[in-house]
mmCIF file of C-alpha atoms in Angstrom:
data_model
loop_
_atom_site.group_PDB
_atom_site.id
_atom_site.type_symbol
_atom_site.label_atom_id
_atom_site.label_comp_id
_atom_site.label_asym_id
_atom_site.label_seq_id
_atom_site.Cartn_x
_atom_site.Cartn_y
_atom_site.Cartn_z
ATOM 1 C CA MET C 1 -16.696 -10.426 28.689
ATOM 2 C CA GLY C 2 -17.837 -7.290 26.894
ATOM 3 C CA ILE C 3 -17.932 -6.666 23.162
ATOM 4 C CA VAL C 4 -16.768 -3.224 22.068
ATOM 5 C CA VAL C 5 -17.465 -1.824 18.584
ATOM 6 C CA THR C 6 -15.791 1.368 17.415
ATOM 7 C CA GLY C 7 -17.384 3.555 14.750
ATOM 8 C CA ALA C 8 -20.687 2.132 15.937
ATOM 9 C CA THR C 9 -22.900 4.767 14.304
ATOM 10 C CA GLY C 10 -21.229 4.432 10.902
ATOM 11 C CA HIS C 11 -22.679 2.489 7.986
ATOM 12 C CA LEU C 12 -20.961 -0.788 8.880
ATOM 13 C CA GLY C 13 -20.952 -0.265 12.634
ATOM 14 C CA ARG C 14 -24.730 0.021 12.859
ATOM 15 C CA HIS C 15 -25.126 -3.307 11.080
ATOM 16 C CA VAL C 16 -22.643 -4.932 13.460
ATOM 17 C CA VAL C 17 -24.355 -3.662 16.596
ATOM 18 C CA GLN C 18 -27.817 -4.573 15.340
ATOM 19 C CA GLN C 19 -26.706 -8.114 14.544
ATOM 20 C CA LEU C 20 -24.853 -8.441 17.858
ATOM 21 C CA LEU C 21 -28.093 -7.641 19.681
ATOM 22 C CA GLU C 22 -29.635 -10.714 18.077
ATOM 23 C CA LYS C 23 -26.995 -12.890 19.777
ATOM 24 C CA VAL C 24 -25.956 -11.300 23.071
ATOM 25 C CA PRO C 25 -27.606 -9.153 25.788
ATOM 26 C CA ALA C 26 -27.460 -5.436 25.079
ATOM 27 C CA ASP C 27 -25.588 -4.669 28.290
ATOM 28 C CA ARG C 28 -22.651 -6.721 27.018
ATOM 29 C CA VAL C 29 -22.244 -4.444 23.992
ATOM 30 C CA THR C 30 -20.405 -1.128 24.105
ATOM 31 C CA ALA C 31 -20.814 1.211 21.146
ATOM 32 C CA VAL C 32 -17.925 3.641 20.750
ATOM 33 C CA VAL C 33 -19.143 6.860 19.121
ATOM 34 C CA ARG C 34 -17.989 10.412 18.574
ATOM 35 C CA ASP C 35 -21.451 11.905 19.011
ATOM 36 C CA ARG C 36 -23.608 10.475 21.792
ATOM 37 C CA ASP C 37 -26.759 11.997 20.282
ATOM 38 C CA LYS C 38 -26.349 9.929 17.112
ATOM 39 C CA ALA C 39 -26.417 6.782 19.233
ATOM 40 C CA ALA C 40 -29.637 7.559 21.109
ATOM 41 C CA GLU C 41 -31.418 4.653 19.410
ATOM 42 C CA LEU C 42 -28.705 2.223 20.538
ATOM 43 C CA ALA C 43 -28.783 3.565 24.092
ATOM 44 C CA ALA C 44 -32.561 3.120 24.155
ATOM 45 C CA ARG C 45 -32.025 -0.573 23.379
ATOM 46 C CA GLY C 46 -29.724 -0.942 26.368
ATOM 47 C CA VAL C 47 -26.384 -0.715 24.573
ATOM 48 C CA ARG C 48 -23.632 0.922 26.568
ATOM 49 C CA LEU C 49 -22.151 4.045 25.007
ATOM 50 C CA ALA C 50 -18.575 5.295 25.157
ATOM 51 C CA VAL C 51 -17.529 8.582 23.573
ATOM 52 C CA ALA C 52 -14.103 8.548 21.932
ATOM 53 C CA ASP C 53 -12.397 9.910 18.826
ATOM 54 C CA TYR C 54 -9.689 8.266 16.707
ATOM 55 C CA ASN C 55 -7.980 11.677 16.524
ATOM 56 C CA SER C 56 -7.703 11.845 20.329
ATOM 57 C CA PRO C 57 -6.055 8.608 21.495
ATOM 58 C CA GLU C 58 -6.340 9.635 25.142
ATOM 59 C CA THR C 59 -10.131 9.250 24.843
ATOM 60 C CA PHE C 60 -9.602 5.482 24.586
ATOM 61 C CA ASP C 61 -7.661 5.294 27.872
ATOM 62 C CA GLY C 62 -9.655 3.167 30.299
ATOM 63 C CA LEU C 63 -12.328 2.416 27.719
ATOM 64 C CA PHE C 64 -11.463 -1.284 27.414
ATOM 65 C CA SER C 65 -11.417 -3.969 30.098
ATOM 66 C CA ALA C 66 -9.448 -7.200 30.398
ATOM 67 C CA GLY C 67 -11.208 -9.968 28.498
ATOM 68 C CA ASP C 68 -13.114 -7.652 26.147
ATOM 69 C CA ARG C 69 -13.554 -8.497 22.496
ATOM 70 C CA VAL C 70 -13.043 -5.462 20.284
ATOM 71 C CA LEU C 71 -13.906 -4.577 16.710
ATOM 72 C CA LEU C 72 -11.941 -1.662 15.277
ATOM 73 C CA ILE C 73 -13.751 -0.405 12.205
ATOM 74 C CA SER C 74 -11.157 1.404 10.131
ATOM 75 C CA GLY C 75 -11.391 5.173 9.973
ATOM 76 C CA ASN C 76 -12.361 6.941 6.757
ATOM 77 C CA GLU C 77 -10.417 10.170 7.194
ATOM 78 C CA PHE C 78 -7.725 9.540 4.607
ATOM 79 C CA ASP C 79 -6.028 12.872 5.298
ATOM 80 C CA LYS C 80 -5.622 12.487 9.071
ATOM 81 C CA GLY C 81 -3.115 9.669 9.383
ATOM 82 C CA ARG C 82 -5.290 6.605 9.740
ATOM 83 C CA VAL C 83 -2.481 4.343 10.917
ATOM 84 C CA GLN C 84 -1.781 6.590 13.912
ATOM 85 C CA GLN C 85 -5.515 6.824 14.572
ATOM 86 C CA HIS C 86 -5.765 3.056 14.657
ATOM 87 C CA LYS C 87 -2.576 2.678 16.703
ATOM 88 C CA GLY C 88 -4.081 4.711 19.522
ATOM 89 C CA VAL C 89 -6.976 2.273 19.770
ATOM 90 C CA ILE C 90 -4.719 -0.780 19.544
ATOM 91 C CA ASP C 91 -2.378 0.574 22.231
ATOM 92 C CA ALA C 92 -5.278 1.187 24.624
ATOM 93 C CA ALA C 93 -6.659 -2.305 23.984
ATOM 94 C CA ALA C 94 -3.256 -3.935 24.536
ATOM 95 C CA LYS C 95 -2.784 -2.032 27.787
ATOM 96 C CA ALA C 96 -6.165 -3.251 29.024
ATOM 97 C CA GLY C 97 -5.471 -6.881 28.112
ATOM 98 C CA VAL C 98 -8.375 -7.479 25.765
ATOM 99 C CA ALA C 99 -9.048 -11.074 24.731
ATOM 100 C CA LEU C 100 -9.538 -10.459 21.015
ATOM 101 C CA PHE C 101 -9.064 -7.529 18.660
ATOM 102 C CA ALA C 102 -10.646 -7.642 15.203
ATOM 103 C CA TYR C 103 -9.830 -5.080 12.529
ATOM 104 C CA THR C 104 -11.640 -4.344 9.257
ATOM 105 C CA SER C 105 -8.839 -4.411 6.711
ATOM 106 C CA ALA C 106 -8.618 -4.926 2.936
ATOM 107 C CA PRO C 107 -7.953 -8.034 0.823
ATOM 108 C CA SER C 108 -4.297 -9.046 0.734
ATOM 109 C CA SER C 109 -4.527 -9.053 -3.070
ATOM 110 C CA LEU C 110 -5.217 -5.314 -3.179
ATOM 111 C CA THR C 111 -2.111 -3.255 -3.980
ATOM 112 C CA ALA C 112 -3.836 0.109 -4.540
ATOM 113 C CA ALA C 113 -2.929 3.033 -2.282
ATOM 114 C CA LEU C 114 -6.153 2.441 -0.355
ATOM 115 C CA ALA C 115 -4.592 -0.708 1.105
ATOM 116 C CA ASP C 116 -1.440 0.976 2.424
ATOM 117 C CA ASP C 117 -3.001 2.154 5.696
ATOM 118 C CA HIS C 118 -4.594 -1.256 6.202
ATOM 119 C CA ARG C 119 -1.321 -3.127 5.740
ATOM 120 C CA ALA C 120 0.448 -0.774 8.134
ATOM 121 C CA THR C 121 -2.338 -1.115 10.716
ATOM 122 C CA GLU C 122 -2.154 -4.907 10.436
ATOM 123 C CA GLU C 123 1.566 -4.718 11.226
ATOM 124 C CA VAL C 124 0.908 -2.580 14.312
ATOM 125 C CA LEU C 125 -1.811 -4.967 15.493
ATOM 126 C CA VAL C 126 0.216 -8.132 15.004
ATOM 127 C CA ALA C 127 3.207 -6.560 16.771
ATOM 128 C CA SER C 128 1.046 -5.501 19.735
ATOM 129 C CA GLY C 129 0.801 -9.053 21.051
ATOM 130 C CA VAL C 130 -2.989 -8.831 21.331
ATOM 131 C CA PRO C 131 -4.875 -11.867 19.947
ATOM 132 C CA TYR C 132 -6.076 -10.540 16.610
ATOM 133 C CA VAL C 133 -8.403 -11.224 13.717
ATOM 134 C CA LEU C 134 -7.879 -9.532 10.368
ATOM 135 C CA LEU C 135 -11.221 -9.120 8.614
ATOM 136 C CA ARG C 136 -9.967 -8.318 5.134
ATOM 137 C CA ASN C 137 -13.199 -6.942 3.735
ATOM 138 C CA GLY C 138 -13.592 -6.765 -0.015
ATOM 139 C CA TRP C 139 -15.565 -4.071 -1.779
ATOM 140 C CA TYR C 140 -19.127 -3.155 -0.776
ATOM 141 C CA HIS C 141 -22.183 -3.346 -3.048
ATOM 142 C CA GLU C 142 -23.253 -0.050 -1.497
ATOM 143 C CA ASN C 143 -20.234 1.733 -2.978
ATOM 144 C CA TYR C 144 -22.228 1.567 -6.202
ATOM 145 C CA THR C 145 -25.874 0.958 -5.312
ATOM 146 C CA GLU C 146 -26.020 4.039 -3.063
ATOM 147 C CA ASN C 147 -24.983 6.233 -5.986
ATOM 148 C CA LEU C 148 -27.473 5.210 -8.644
ATOM 149 C CA ALA C 149 -28.959 8.658 -9.308
ATOM 150 C CA PRO C 150 -26.274 9.875 -11.777
ATOM 151 C CA VAL C 151 -26.123 6.435 -13.411
ATOM 152 C CA LEU C 152 -29.862 6.440 -14.059
ATOM 153 C CA GLU C 153 -29.843 10.092 -15.078
ATOM 154 C CA HIS C 154 -27.155 9.611 -17.718
ATOM 155 C CA GLY C 155 -27.922 6.011 -18.640
ATOM 156 C CA ALA C 156 -24.314 5.009 -18.116
ATOM 157 C CA VAL C 157 -22.020 3.294 -15.650
ATOM 158 C CA VAL C 158 -18.718 5.153 -15.892
ATOM 159 C CA GLN C 159 -15.677 3.469 -14.331
ATOM 160 C CA ALA C 160 -11.962 3.002 -15.033
ATOM 161 C CA ALA C 161 -11.943 -0.734 -14.389
ATOM 162 C CA GLY C 162 -11.946 -2.117 -17.926
ATOM 163 C CA GLU C 163 -13.249 -5.681 -17.903
ATOM 164 C CA GLY C 164 -12.096 -6.313 -14.351
ATOM 165 C CA ARG C 165 -14.295 -8.198 -11.919
ATOM 166 C CA ILE C 166 -15.261 -7.558 -8.280
ATOM 167 C CA SER C 167 -16.315 -9.923 -5.493
ATOM 168 C CA SER C 168 -18.426 -7.383 -3.631
ATOM 169 C CA ALA C 169 -20.943 -8.056 -0.864
ATOM 170 C CA SER C 170 -23.286 -6.025 1.316
ATOM 171 C CA ARG C 171 -22.398 -4.255 4.544
ATOM 172 C CA ALA C 172 -24.789 -6.604 6.311
ATOM 173 C CA ASP C 173 -22.760 -9.564 5.012
ATOM 174 C CA TYR C 174 -19.464 -8.189 6.300
ATOM 175 C CA ALA C 175 -21.158 -7.306 9.589
ATOM 176 C CA ALA C 176 -22.351 -10.912 9.926
ATOM 177 C CA ALA C 177 -18.767 -12.126 9.531
ATOM 178 C CA ALA C 178 -17.567 -9.691 12.199
ATOM 179 C CA VAL C 179 -20.321 -10.779 14.587
ATOM 180 C CA ALA C 180 -19.410 -14.441 14.048
ATOM 181 C CA VAL C 181 -15.832 -13.675 15.067
ATOM 182 C CA LEU C 182 -16.817 -11.507 18.048
ATOM 183 C CA THR C 183 -19.214 -14.113 19.441
ATOM 184 C CA GLY C 184 -17.464 -17.322 18.362
ATOM 185 C CA GLU C 185 -14.381 -19.251 19.363
ATOM 186 C CA GLY C 186 -11.132 -20.262 17.721
ATOM 187 C CA HIS C 187 -10.548 -17.171 15.597
ATOM 188 C CA GLU C 188 -7.419 -15.871 17.352
ATOM 189 C CA ASN C 189 -4.480 -14.783 15.200
ATOM 190 C CA THR C 190 -6.321 -15.456 11.956
ATOM 191 C CA ALA C 191 -6.791 -13.505 8.728
ATOM 192 C CA TYR C 192 -9.982 -13.922 6.703
ATOM 193 C CA GLU C 193 -10.178 -12.891 3.055
ATOM 194 C CA LEU C 194 -13.774 -11.737 2.652
ATOM 195 C CA GLY C 195 -15.757 -11.180 -0.528
ATOM 196 C CA GLY C 196 -18.991 -12.038 -2.291
ATOM 197 C CA ASP C 197 -19.724 -15.462 -3.712
ATOM 198 C CA VAL C 198 -19.810 -14.381 -7.371
ATOM 199 C CA ALA C 199 -17.500 -11.859 -9.012
ATOM 200 C CA TRP C 200 -19.036 -9.483 -11.544
ATOM 201 C CA SER C 201 -17.910 -6.927 -14.130
ATOM 202 C CA PHE C 202 -19.226 -3.425 -14.681
ATOM 203 C CA ALA C 203 -20.681 -4.531 -18.015
ATOM 204 C CA GLU C 204 -22.708 -7.101 -16.069
ATOM 205 C CA TYR C 205 -23.623 -4.457 -13.504
ATOM 206 C CA ALA C 206 -24.950 -2.185 -16.251
ATOM 207 C CA ALA C 207 -26.860 -5.096 -17.787
ATOM 208 C CA GLU C 208 -28.491 -5.942 -14.449
ATOM 209 C CA LEU C 209 -29.454 -2.304 -13.933
ATOM 210 C CA SER C 210 -30.983 -2.308 -17.421
ATOM 211 C CA ARG C 211 -32.927 -5.470 -16.642
ATOM 212 C CA GLN C 212 -34.318 -4.215 -13.361
ATOM 213 C CA THR C 213 -35.153 -0.676 -14.478
ATOM 214 C CA GLY C 214 -36.329 -1.464 -17.993
ATOM 215 C CA ARG C 215 -34.015 1.281 -19.239
ATOM 216 C CA GLU C 216 -30.890 1.014 -21.351
ATOM 217 C CA ILE C 217 -27.868 1.474 -19.115
ATOM 218 C CA ALA C 218 -24.488 1.186 -20.838
ATOM 219 C CA TYR C 219 -21.060 0.612 -19.387
ATOM 220 C CA ARG C 220 -18.596 3.300 -20.478
ATOM 221 C CA PRO C 221 -15.023 2.446 -19.497
ATOM 222 C CA VAL C 222 -12.667 5.415 -19.196
ATOM 223 C CA SER C 223 -9.012 5.910 -18.322
ATOM 224 C CA VAL C 224 -7.868 6.295 -14.724
ATOM 225 C CA GLU C 225 -6.939 9.904 -15.492
ATOM 226 C CA GLU C 226 -10.359 10.686 -16.933
ATOM 227 C CA TYR C 227 -12.096 8.996 -14.018
ATOM 228 C CA THR C 228 -10.021 10.981 -11.531
ATOM 229 C CA GLY C 229 -11.175 14.156 -13.274
ATOM 230 C CA ILE C 230 -14.802 13.030 -13.155
ATOM 231 C CA LEU C 231 -14.560 12.385 -9.423
ATOM 232 C CA ARG C 232 -12.940 15.761 -8.836
ATOM 233 C CA GLY C 233 -15.677 17.378 -10.893
ATOM 234 C CA ALA C 234 -18.212 15.697 -8.614
ATOM 235 C CA GLY C 235 -16.643 17.494 -5.669
ATOM 236 C CA LEU C 236 -14.244 14.895 -4.274
ATOM 237 C CA PRO C 237 -10.899 16.183 -2.948
ATOM 238 C CA GLU C 238 -7.909 15.362 -5.140
ATOM 239 C CA PRO C 239 -6.388 12.799 -2.725
ATOM 240 C CA LEU C 240 -9.650 10.861 -2.358
ATOM 241 C CA ALA C 241 -10.356 11.002 -6.094
ATOM 242 C CA ALA C 242 -6.899 9.554 -6.768
ATOM 243 C CA VAL C 243 -7.405 6.776 -4.200
ATOM 244 C CA LEU C 244 -10.768 5.736 -5.672
ATOM 245 C CA ALA C 245 -9.475 5.850 -9.233
ATOM 246 C CA GLY C 246 -6.564 3.716 -8.064
ATOM 247 C CA VAL C 247 -9.045 1.129 -6.801
ATOM 248 C CA ASP C 248 -10.556 0.948 -10.292
ATOM 249 C CA ALA C 249 -7.097 0.314 -11.724
ATOM 250 C CA ALA C 250 -6.718 -2.500 -9.191
ATOM 251 C CA ILE C 251 -10.110 -3.915 -10.164
ATOM 252 C CA GLU C 252 -8.992 -4.082 -13.795
ATOM 253 C CA LYS C 253 -6.033 -6.196 -12.641
ATOM 254 C CA GLY C 254 -8.324 -8.553 -10.709
ATOM 255 C CA GLU C 255 -7.180 -7.459 -7.265
ATOM 256 C CA LEU C 256 -10.687 -7.312 -5.802
ATOM 257 C CA VAL C 257 -11.665 -10.834 -6.770
ATOM 258 C CA VAL C 258 -11.876 -12.871 -3.557
ATOM 259 C CA SER C 259 -12.647 -16.556 -3.983
ATOM 260 C CA THR C 260 -11.921 -18.040 -0.542
ATOM 261 C CA GLY C 261 -15.555 -18.482 0.517
ATOM 262 C CA ASP C 262 -14.597 -17.122 3.970
ATOM 263 C CA LEU C 263 -17.442 -14.601 4.038
ATOM 264 C CA ALA C 264 -20.249 -17.088 3.436
ATOM 265 C CA ARG C 265 -18.682 -19.557 5.865
ATOM 266 C CA LEU C 266 -18.430 -17.013 8.673
ATOM 267 C CA ALA C 267 -21.855 -15.532 7.987
ATOM 268 C CA GLY C 268 -23.393 -18.989 7.801
ATOM 269 C CA ARG C 269 -25.291 -18.136 4.632
ATOM 270 C CA PRO C 270 -24.670 -17.091 1.026
ATOM 271 C CA ALA C 271 -23.546 -13.520 0.533
ATOM 272 C CA THR C 272 -26.040 -11.009 -0.848
ATOM 273 C CA SER C 273 -25.964 -11.085 -4.646
ATOM 274 C CA LEU C 274 -25.455 -8.004 -6.787
ATOM 275 C CA ALA C 275 -28.964 -8.422 -8.204
ATOM 276 C CA GLU C 276 -30.432 -8.460 -4.705
ATOM 277 C CA ALA C 277 -28.461 -5.348 -3.759
ATOM 278 C CA ILE C 278 -29.644 -3.484 -6.847
ATOM 279 C CA ALA C 279 -33.257 -4.478 -6.187
ATOM 280 C CA ALA C 280 -33.038 -3.215 -2.607
ATOM 281 C CA ALA C 281 -31.505 0.077 -3.711
ATOM 282 C CA LEU C 282 -34.152 0.693 -6.369
ATOM 283 C CA LYS C 283 -36.883 0.249 -3.732
ATOM 284 C CA ASP C 284 -35.435 2.973 -1.506
#
């Protein structure tokens, strides 16, 4: 039985592969990448490499073997038809007769446009007949902690989420849940709602930043329209700016609060707290 991870050199994929290597021999792990050179470090550790591209479904033909366990990390090219990208991978896996197919989705509570591709991919996967696991990942701490420079420069957290709360966690946390599914038993045809242990608001985020930096950081809530304009001004394409602003609107409605405890249970430990994530980011 091999374990195959797509998007293996991406932010989440690297965490998954690294944690897999703590549990299984490297020659049982296949990292699917678009650029072999970016995976040189993984190859040096004995991980098998396969070159394939979501935009070229034929590159997945013959990549999987019967009995494999697969993790499809969702694509991030919003303008290239993600559902069709994902379908190509699912079709190839079904044809090969893989034993388990896990997909990084979004919480079922999320109604923002960002979730549309995930819901459609879930439908394709369930209809494929392949034993599946839906890893409905909540929001990532890193969506905010990797973009601290403008926040610290202006002394303000600017979002369009009102007083809404978020159950975010770290990429390493979500990777741990994926690894538990890929290496464990009894997860077939299951959906997990994954999120951090404690939901927080942007006012609390700003307060924690203030505490850790010793500087006054305020939370400045804005409208969805104003936030869309800010994102466009920062160089984001209109479609992506609209999607991200739509997530903030969903946060205000409580759609990214996940209280199942699934993440901590799968990971076998508490999820990384927001304070811990901020501390780690400020050290970098």
